[in-house]
Short mmCIF file of C-alpha atoms and ligand atoms in Angstrom, two decimals:
data_model
loop_
_atom_site.label_atom_id
_atom_site.label_comp_id
_atom_site.label_asym_id
_atom_site.label_seq_id
_atom_site.Cartn_x
_atom_site.Cartn_y
_atom_site.Cartn_z
CA UNK A 1 91.85 74.73 89.29
CA UNK A 2 95.59 75.12 89.76
CA UNK A 3 97.98 77.16 87.66
CA UNK A 4 101.68 76.49 87.45
CA UNK A 5 103.70 79.41 86.10
CA UNK A 6 107.08 78.00 85.26
CA UNK A 7 110.26 78.83 83.38
CA UNK A 8 110.34 82.23 85.11
CA UNK A 9 113.69 83.84 84.33
CA UNK A 10 113.59 86.27 87.26
CA UNK A 11 111.04 86.07 90.06
CA UNK A 12 110.66 88.99 92.48
CA UNK A 13 109.22 87.43 95.64
CA UNK A 14 109.84 90.37 98.03
CA UNK A 15 110.78 87.78 100.63
CA UNK A 16 114.04 89.51 101.53
CA UNK A 17 117.15 87.34 101.44
CA UNK A 18 120.27 89.00 102.86
CA UNK A 19 120.90 92.21 100.92
CA UNK A 20 118.36 91.30 98.26
CA UNK A 21 115.27 93.28 99.21
CA UNK A 22 113.35 91.70 96.34
CA UNK A 23 114.12 88.09 97.29
CA UNK A 24 115.00 87.26 93.70
CA UNK A 25 114.84 83.70 92.34
CA UNK A 26 116.02 82.63 88.90
CA UNK A 27 114.65 79.72 86.82
CA UNK A 28 111.69 79.66 89.15
CA UNK A 29 108.10 78.49 89.25
CA UNK A 30 104.97 79.46 91.19
CA UNK A 31 101.99 77.22 91.86
CA UNK A 32 98.58 78.83 92.37
CA UNK A 33 95.59 77.06 93.86
CA UNK A 34 92.30 78.92 93.99
CA UNK A 35 93.05 82.51 94.96
CA UNK A 36 96.31 81.72 96.76
CA UNK A 37 99.93 80.96 96.02
CA UNK A 38 100.70 77.49 97.41
CA UNK A 39 104.28 76.86 96.30
CA UNK A 40 107.30 78.92 95.12
CA UNK A 41 110.72 77.57 94.18
CA UNK A 42 113.10 76.36 91.49
CA UNK A 43 111.30 75.33 88.30
CA UNK A 44 113.07 71.97 88.38
CA UNK A 45 111.60 71.25 91.82
CA UNK A 46 108.02 72.31 91.02
CA UNK A 47 105.54 69.87 92.58
CA UNK A 48 104.12 69.00 89.18
CA UNK A 49 107.38 69.22 87.18
CA UNK A 50 105.50 69.22 83.85
CA UNK A 51 107.02 69.46 80.42
CA UNK A 52 106.45 72.94 79.06
CA UNK A 53 103.87 73.46 76.35
CA UNK A 54 102.55 76.63 74.81
CA UNK A 55 100.34 78.76 77.05
CA UNK A 56 97.47 78.56 77.70
CA UNK A 57 97.72 74.82 78.11
CA UNK A 58 96.02 72.46 80.48
CA UNK A 59 97.51 69.09 81.30
CA UNK A 60 96.35 66.41 83.66
CA UNK A 61 98.25 66.21 86.91
CA UNK A 62 97.67 62.47 87.01
CA UNK A 63 100.02 61.95 84.09
CA UNK A 64 102.64 63.97 85.96
CA UNK A 65 102.90 61.49 88.77
CA UNK A 66 101.98 63.75 91.67
CA UNK A 67 100.38 61.89 94.51
CA UNK A 68 99.42 65.04 96.37
CA UNK A 69 98.01 67.04 93.53
CA UNK A 70 95.29 65.90 91.25
CA UNK A 71 92.79 67.55 88.95
CA UNK A 72 93.39 69.98 86.11
CA UNK A 73 96.50 72.16 86.08
CA UNK A 74 97.02 75.03 83.70
CA UNK A 75 100.69 75.29 82.87
CA UNK A 76 101.99 78.68 81.82
CA UNK A 77 105.42 78.94 80.24
CA UNK A 78 106.91 82.30 81.21
CA UNK A 79 109.56 81.78 78.52
CA UNK A 80 112.36 83.08 80.72
CA UNK A 81 110.68 86.43 81.36
CA UNK A 82 110.30 88.19 84.71
CA UNK A 83 107.43 87.86 87.19
CA UNK A 84 106.71 90.38 89.96
CA UNK A 85 103.92 90.76 92.54
CA UNK A 86 100.92 92.77 91.35
CA UNK A 87 101.30 96.48 92.07
CA UNK A 88 99.56 97.78 95.18
CA UNK A 89 98.47 101.33 94.37
CA UNK A 90 97.70 102.66 97.84
CA UNK A 91 96.57 106.21 96.92
CA UNK A 92 94.04 107.22 94.28
CA UNK A 93 91.04 109.50 93.76
CA UNK A 94 89.18 107.65 91.01
CA UNK A 95 85.58 108.78 91.50
CA UNK A 96 85.13 112.21 89.95
CA UNK A 97 83.56 114.10 87.08
CA UNK A 98 85.21 116.32 84.47
CA UNK A 99 88.92 116.84 83.90
CA UNK A 100 91.41 119.68 84.34
CA UNK A 101 93.54 119.39 81.23
CA UNK A 102 93.55 123.18 80.80
CA UNK A 103 94.93 123.57 84.34
CA UNK A 104 97.71 121.11 83.54
CA UNK A 105 98.49 122.93 80.31
CA UNK A 106 98.74 126.26 82.15
CA UNK A 107 101.03 124.66 84.75
CA UNK A 108 103.38 123.49 82.07
CA UNK A 109 103.57 127.18 81.03
CA UNK A 110 104.59 128.21 84.55
CA UNK A 111 101.37 128.43 86.61
CA UNK A 112 101.67 127.04 90.15
CA UNK A 113 99.61 124.12 91.47
CA UNK A 114 97.17 125.14 94.25
CA UNK A 115 94.80 123.08 96.40
CA UNK A 116 91.88 125.30 95.27
CA UNK A 117 91.67 123.55 91.88
CA UNK A 118 89.94 120.69 93.71
CA UNK A 119 86.76 122.82 93.84
CA UNK A 120 86.25 122.75 90.07
CA UNK A 121 86.24 118.95 90.16
CA UNK A 122 83.73 119.11 93.02
CA UNK A 123 81.25 120.96 90.80
CA UNK A 124 81.64 118.43 87.96
CA UNK A 125 81.39 115.47 90.36
CA UNK A 126 78.22 116.70 92.05
CA UNK A 127 76.66 117.07 88.59
CA UNK A 128 77.57 113.54 87.45
CA UNK A 129 75.17 110.58 87.84
CA UNK A 130 76.09 107.39 89.65
CA UNK A 131 76.23 105.55 86.33
CA UNK A 132 78.59 108.12 84.81
CA UNK A 133 80.89 107.94 87.82
CA UNK A 134 80.71 104.15 87.93
CA UNK A 135 81.49 103.81 84.23
CA UNK A 136 84.51 106.05 84.51
CA UNK A 137 85.73 104.28 87.63
CA UNK A 138 85.61 100.94 85.85
CA UNK A 139 87.60 102.35 82.92
CA UNK A 140 90.31 103.53 85.29
CA UNK A 141 90.43 100.14 86.99
CA UNK A 142 90.74 98.38 83.63
CA UNK A 143 93.60 100.60 82.56
CA UNK A 144 95.30 100.04 85.92
CA UNK A 145 94.93 96.26 85.70
CA UNK A 146 96.40 96.31 82.18
CA UNK A 147 99.45 98.01 83.69
CA UNK A 148 99.83 95.43 86.45
CA UNK A 149 97.92 96.98 89.36
CA UNK A 150 95.99 94.34 91.29
CA UNK A 151 95.05 96.32 94.44
CA UNK A 152 93.78 99.91 94.50
CA UNK A 153 92.88 102.21 97.36
CA UNK A 154 90.23 104.81 96.43
CA UNK A 155 89.45 108.06 98.27
CA UNK A 156 86.37 110.23 98.19
CA UNK A 157 86.88 113.97 98.40
CA UNK A 158 85.23 115.48 95.31
CA UNK A 159 81.71 115.57 96.78
CA UNK A 160 82.17 117.65 99.92
CA UNK A 161 78.49 117.46 100.83
CA UNK A 162 76.86 114.60 102.70
CA UNK A 163 74.93 113.10 99.80
CA UNK A 164 77.77 113.23 97.27
CA UNK A 165 80.49 111.99 99.62
CA UNK A 166 78.20 109.06 100.50
CA UNK A 167 77.77 108.33 96.77
CA UNK A 168 81.52 108.40 96.16
CA UNK A 169 82.45 105.99 98.96
CA UNK A 170 79.54 103.70 98.06
CA UNK A 171 80.67 103.51 94.42
CA UNK A 172 84.29 102.96 95.47
CA UNK A 173 83.24 100.16 97.83
CA UNK A 174 81.70 98.32 94.86
CA UNK A 175 85.21 97.74 93.48
CA UNK A 176 87.69 97.66 96.40
CA UNK A 177 87.77 97.03 100.15
CA UNK A 178 90.36 99.82 100.46
CA UNK A 179 88.05 102.84 100.58
CA UNK A 180 88.99 106.11 102.28
CA UNK A 181 86.68 108.89 103.45
CA UNK A 182 88.31 112.21 102.53
CA UNK A 183 85.48 114.64 103.20
CA UNK A 184 88.21 116.93 104.54
CA UNK A 185 89.88 117.35 101.16
CA UNK A 186 89.30 121.09 100.94
CA UNK A 187 86.69 123.49 102.33
CA UNK A 188 83.92 123.74 99.68
CA UNK A 189 82.92 127.13 98.28
CA UNK A 190 79.64 127.26 100.25
CA UNK A 191 81.65 127.09 103.50
CA UNK A 192 84.25 129.74 102.47
CA UNK A 193 85.73 131.31 105.64
CA UNK A 194 83.79 128.84 107.78
CA UNK A 195 86.32 126.01 107.87
CA UNK A 196 85.50 125.00 111.43
CA UNK A 197 81.82 124.68 110.59
CA UNK A 198 82.71 122.50 107.63
CA UNK A 199 84.78 120.29 109.95
CA UNK A 200 81.64 119.97 112.13
CA UNK A 201 79.81 118.65 109.07
CA UNK A 202 82.64 116.26 108.15
CA UNK A 203 82.98 114.85 111.66
CA UNK A 204 79.19 114.66 112.17
CA UNK A 205 76.58 113.87 109.50
CA UNK A 206 79.10 113.23 106.71
CA UNK A 207 81.08 110.72 108.75
CA UNK A 208 77.81 109.06 109.83
CA UNK A 209 76.82 108.60 106.18
CA UNK A 210 80.21 107.43 104.95
CA UNK A 211 81.59 105.31 107.79
CA UNK A 212 79.62 102.16 106.88
CA UNK A 213 81.34 102.02 103.46
CA UNK A 214 84.95 102.78 104.37
CA UNK A 215 88.02 101.44 106.14
CA UNK A 216 90.12 104.61 106.24
CA UNK A 217 89.82 108.27 107.31
CA UNK A 218 92.05 110.86 105.59
CA UNK A 219 92.56 114.64 105.72
CA UNK A 220 94.52 117.12 103.58
CA UNK A 221 96.61 118.85 106.28
CA UNK A 222 98.08 121.74 104.33
CA UNK A 223 97.94 125.53 103.94
CA UNK A 224 94.85 126.18 101.81
CA UNK A 225 93.14 123.01 103.07
CA UNK A 226 92.95 122.12 106.81
CA UNK A 227 95.00 123.26 109.80
CA UNK A 228 96.67 120.76 112.09
CA UNK A 229 93.96 121.35 114.74
CA UNK A 230 91.18 120.74 112.22
CA UNK A 231 93.04 117.71 110.88
CA UNK A 232 93.30 116.25 114.38
CA UNK A 233 89.55 116.65 114.85
CA UNK A 234 88.83 114.87 111.59
CA UNK A 235 91.21 111.98 112.24
CA UNK A 236 90.12 111.50 115.86
CA UNK A 237 86.46 111.49 114.83
CA UNK A 238 87.21 108.74 112.29
CA UNK A 239 89.27 106.74 114.76
CA UNK A 240 86.46 106.89 117.30
CA UNK A 241 84.24 105.27 114.64
CA UNK A 242 86.73 102.44 114.09
CA UNK A 243 88.37 103.88 110.96
CA UNK A 244 92.13 103.84 110.53
CA UNK A 245 93.94 107.09 109.76
CA UNK A 246 96.07 108.13 106.78
CA UNK A 247 97.09 111.71 106.01
CA UNK A 248 97.87 113.94 103.01
CA UNK A 249 100.63 116.27 104.22
CA UNK A 250 103.71 118.32 103.35
CA UNK A 251 102.75 118.43 99.67
CA UNK A 252 102.94 122.19 99.13
CA UNK A 253 105.29 123.14 101.98
CA UNK A 254 106.52 121.91 105.36
CA UNK A 255 103.86 121.55 108.04
CA UNK A 256 102.80 119.64 111.13
CA UNK A 257 100.86 116.91 109.35
CA UNK A 258 103.62 114.32 109.43
CA UNK A 259 104.07 114.64 113.20
CA UNK A 260 100.31 114.40 113.68
CA UNK A 261 100.15 111.28 111.52
CA UNK A 262 102.92 109.61 113.51
CA UNK A 263 101.35 110.62 116.82
CA UNK A 264 98.00 109.10 115.81
CA UNK A 265 99.58 105.93 114.43
CA UNK A 266 98.51 106.60 110.84
CA UNK A 267 99.16 103.78 108.38
CA UNK A 268 100.61 106.26 105.91
CA UNK A 269 101.46 109.88 105.29
CA UNK A 270 101.24 110.66 101.61
CA UNK A 271 103.18 113.19 99.50
CA UNK A 272 106.00 114.30 101.86
CA UNK A 273 107.45 116.57 99.20
CA UNK A 274 108.75 118.95 101.87
CA UNK A 275 110.01 117.07 104.93
CA UNK A 276 111.99 118.49 107.83
CA UNK A 277 114.72 116.49 109.54
CA UNK A 278 112.34 116.15 112.49
CA UNK A 279 109.69 114.61 110.19
CA UNK A 280 112.20 112.09 108.87
CA UNK A 281 113.31 111.12 112.38
CA UNK A 282 109.71 110.75 113.55
CA UNK A 283 108.80 108.59 110.55
CA UNK A 284 111.90 106.41 110.95
CA UNK A 285 110.91 105.59 114.52
CA UNK A 286 107.30 104.79 113.65
CA UNK A 287 105.08 102.29 111.84
CA UNK A 288 103.82 105.02 109.54
CA UNK A 289 104.72 104.49 105.88
CA UNK A 290 105.72 107.46 103.73
CA UNK A 291 103.90 107.13 100.42
CA UNK A 292 105.76 108.83 97.60
CA UNK A 293 103.70 110.06 94.64
CA UNK A 294 106.12 110.73 91.79
CA UNK A 295 103.32 111.57 89.37
CA UNK A 296 102.48 114.63 91.48
CA UNK A 297 105.91 116.22 91.27
CA UNK A 298 106.04 115.30 87.58
CA UNK A 299 102.67 116.94 86.84
CA UNK A 300 103.08 120.00 89.03
CA UNK A 301 106.78 120.70 88.40
CA UNK A 302 107.43 120.64 92.13
CA UNK A 303 110.79 119.37 93.40
CA UNK A 304 111.06 115.61 93.81
CA UNK A 305 111.46 114.44 97.41
CA UNK A 306 114.74 112.64 98.04
CA UNK A 307 113.79 109.03 98.65
CA UNK A 308 117.43 108.16 99.35
CA UNK A 309 117.39 110.40 102.42
CA UNK A 310 114.26 108.63 103.69
CA UNK A 311 115.37 105.08 103.00
CA UNK A 312 118.82 105.66 104.45
CA UNK A 313 117.19 107.02 107.61
CA UNK A 314 115.11 103.84 107.96
CA UNK A 315 111.72 105.10 106.76
CA UNK A 316 109.41 102.55 105.09
CA UNK A 317 108.36 103.93 101.72
CA UNK A 318 105.59 103.12 99.27
CA UNK A 319 105.03 104.40 95.73
CA UNK A 320 101.52 105.16 94.46
CA UNK A 321 100.04 106.99 91.45
CA UNK A 322 97.62 109.39 93.22
CA UNK A 323 95.47 109.21 90.10
CA UNK A 324 93.32 112.36 90.18
CA UNK A 325 92.31 115.05 87.69
CA UNK A 326 94.42 117.79 89.29
CA UNK A 327 97.87 116.96 90.56
CA UNK A 328 98.59 113.58 88.88
CA UNK A 329 96.49 112.07 86.12
CA UNK A 330 98.61 108.98 85.51
CA UNK A 331 97.40 105.51 86.49
CA UNK A 332 100.68 103.84 85.60
CA UNK A 333 102.71 102.31 88.39
CA UNK A 334 105.53 101.48 85.90
CA UNK A 335 105.70 105.18 85.02
CA UNK A 336 105.90 106.14 88.71
CA UNK A 337 108.64 103.55 89.27
CA UNK A 338 110.63 104.96 86.37
CA UNK A 339 110.36 108.49 87.75
CA UNK A 340 111.26 107.38 91.29
CA UNK A 341 114.40 105.70 89.99
CA UNK A 342 115.32 108.57 87.67
CA UNK A 343 114.53 111.50 89.94
CA UNK A 344 114.15 110.36 93.55
CA UNK A 345 117.38 108.36 93.81
CA UNK A 346 115.76 104.99 94.41
CA UNK A 347 117.33 101.80 93.12
CA UNK A 348 115.08 99.78 90.79
CA UNK A 349 114.78 97.11 93.48
CA UNK A 350 113.69 99.70 96.05
CA UNK A 351 111.17 101.26 93.69
CA UNK A 352 109.57 97.95 92.74
CA UNK A 353 109.51 96.85 96.36
CA UNK A 354 107.89 100.19 97.32
CA UNK A 355 105.24 99.78 94.58
CA UNK A 356 104.30 96.28 95.79
CA UNK A 357 105.28 95.36 99.37
CA UNK A 358 105.47 99.06 100.30
CA UNK A 359 101.92 99.65 99.11
CA UNK A 360 100.78 96.60 101.09
CA UNK A 361 102.43 98.05 104.23
CA UNK A 362 100.73 101.41 103.58
CA UNK A 363 97.41 99.55 103.56
CA UNK A 364 98.41 97.35 106.53
CA UNK A 365 97.82 94.25 104.41
CA UNK A 366 99.85 91.10 104.94
CA UNK A 367 98.20 89.03 102.18
CA UNK A 368 99.44 90.99 99.15
CA UNK A 369 102.71 92.50 97.86
CA UNK A 370 104.79 89.30 98.07
CA UNK A 371 104.99 86.05 96.16
CA UNK A 372 105.06 83.37 98.84
CA UNK A 373 102.89 80.46 99.95
CA UNK A 374 99.67 81.67 101.56
CA UNK A 375 99.68 85.06 99.82
CA UNK A 376 96.95 86.09 97.40
CA UNK A 377 97.84 85.03 93.88
CA UNK A 378 98.28 88.53 92.43
CA UNK A 379 101.15 88.36 89.93
CA UNK A 380 102.40 90.12 86.81
CA UNK A 381 104.31 88.43 84.00
CA UNK A 382 106.45 91.00 82.18
CA UNK A 383 107.47 91.10 78.53
CA UNK A 384 111.05 91.47 79.67
CA UNK A 385 113.71 89.28 81.25
CA UNK A 386 114.23 91.59 84.22
CA UNK A 387 112.27 93.98 86.44
CA UNK A 388 114.92 96.61 85.63
CA UNK A 389 113.19 97.11 82.29
CA UNK A 390 110.30 98.81 84.11
CA UNK A 391 112.58 101.81 84.64
CA UNK A 392 114.96 101.19 81.75
CA UNK A 393 112.14 101.24 79.15
CA UNK A 394 109.92 104.06 80.43
CA UNK A 395 106.55 104.46 78.74
CA UNK A 396 106.71 101.05 77.06
CA UNK A 397 103.86 98.62 77.85
CA UNK A 398 105.70 95.68 79.38
CA UNK A 399 102.86 93.72 80.96
CA UNK A 400 102.30 90.33 79.28
CA UNK A 401 99.80 88.82 81.76
CA UNK A 402 98.19 89.55 85.13
CA UNK A 403 96.66 87.16 87.68
CA UNK A 404 94.35 88.67 90.26
CA UNK A 405 93.20 86.36 93.07
CA UNK A 406 94.49 83.43 91.03
CA UNK A 407 92.46 84.29 87.94
CA UNK A 408 94.07 85.38 84.70
CA UNK A 409 92.78 88.94 84.33
CA UNK A 410 94.92 90.26 81.47
O1 NIG B 501 96.58 113.96 96.41
N1 NIG B 501 96.46 116.80 97.83
C1 NIG B 501 95.28 116.75 97.71
N2 NIG B 501 94.59 115.99 96.88
C2 NIG B 501 95.02 115.49 95.61
C3 NIG B 501 94.92 116.49 94.54
C4 NIG B 501 93.56 116.80 94.20
C5 NIG B 501 93.33 117.74 93.06
O2 NIG B 501 94.16 118.62 92.73
O3 NIG B 501 92.23 117.59 92.50
C6 NIG B 501 96.43 114.95 95.73
O4 NIG B 501 97.35 115.45 95.11
FE1 FE B 502 95.72 112.44 97.08
#
């Protein structure tokens, strides 16, 4: 089956053209075959050049005079609206029990966010059954898809014992190939004041149990979580097992996590709320992406990092939701884009690029995040003529349709 999406008023390809980071085409069309994009260009030049009829419609390619293309073609009339690549949400913690609404409420009254809140989610997660966790996970994925997210990375980190961490990565691996082992999220209560012993567990039996299910190794390198020495041990243990590193760092204050991430060739350092000039220089000269998490600063009332400073220095940035019950319980990439534009000094084009191609770079994926021949057919049709509306109309559901791997999913 092929799908031709035509009459697209504004197409964000992310295939940069001169100054246009988003590689924008107007009056465009995209042809999908199977799970891939096979053609992108002006609607008038589309290989099938069909007459538009109401969607969903299926017409026979034979009657359209194409020698190369035969068989059924679904023709979708985008009615002049905008199409963007599916969002790549490269940072989430979706497998957990309970919620922390009371903690959020207290924060809005002036309480500070602290890493220790993670432990209350650990208790609720250990108590939850696989089916409860799986059901919740699927609800989150559905709500993400409805908001245009077609790729999600999922971390463990609310089990913090061997059996529960193994459960979390196994459940995550049922729904995405982008699974991250974050046994070193925080030191659990039963290891209080024995952080190094907990790191022994994480780098030994816990890693053994989790490695078969995951692609990534992560650590929360922060005061109140793990020191830079402990973080190095965790990351190096993962690397020696063939996992690729990514790092939570500089969320609550400046630290050495960014430099460690760059030194170890991490795909991404996430948060970066407090970056030194040295961090920015190191990132700019590296392949490590800085993943901004606007929902965290929004939900913790911390200062927003200045994305302008990063981009102008040459750092590659991504935007992700960091969906989790503590620091950021939004699953909306459009919301995060709106905040990044409003409060982090990103242009709309930069924010949308960061939420799509940036997320793909943070996951070291070259098959998603762009609309070009050969890429996975992950696309979002908006209910608006321009991508600018994603920031201009915050909080408004603007997703008309989503294709994931070439299949209409919303
Ligand atoms: O990415 N920084 C550490 N981990 C999560 C927060 C987890 C929590 O508060 O439950 C984060 O913000
Ligand atoms: Fe996180």
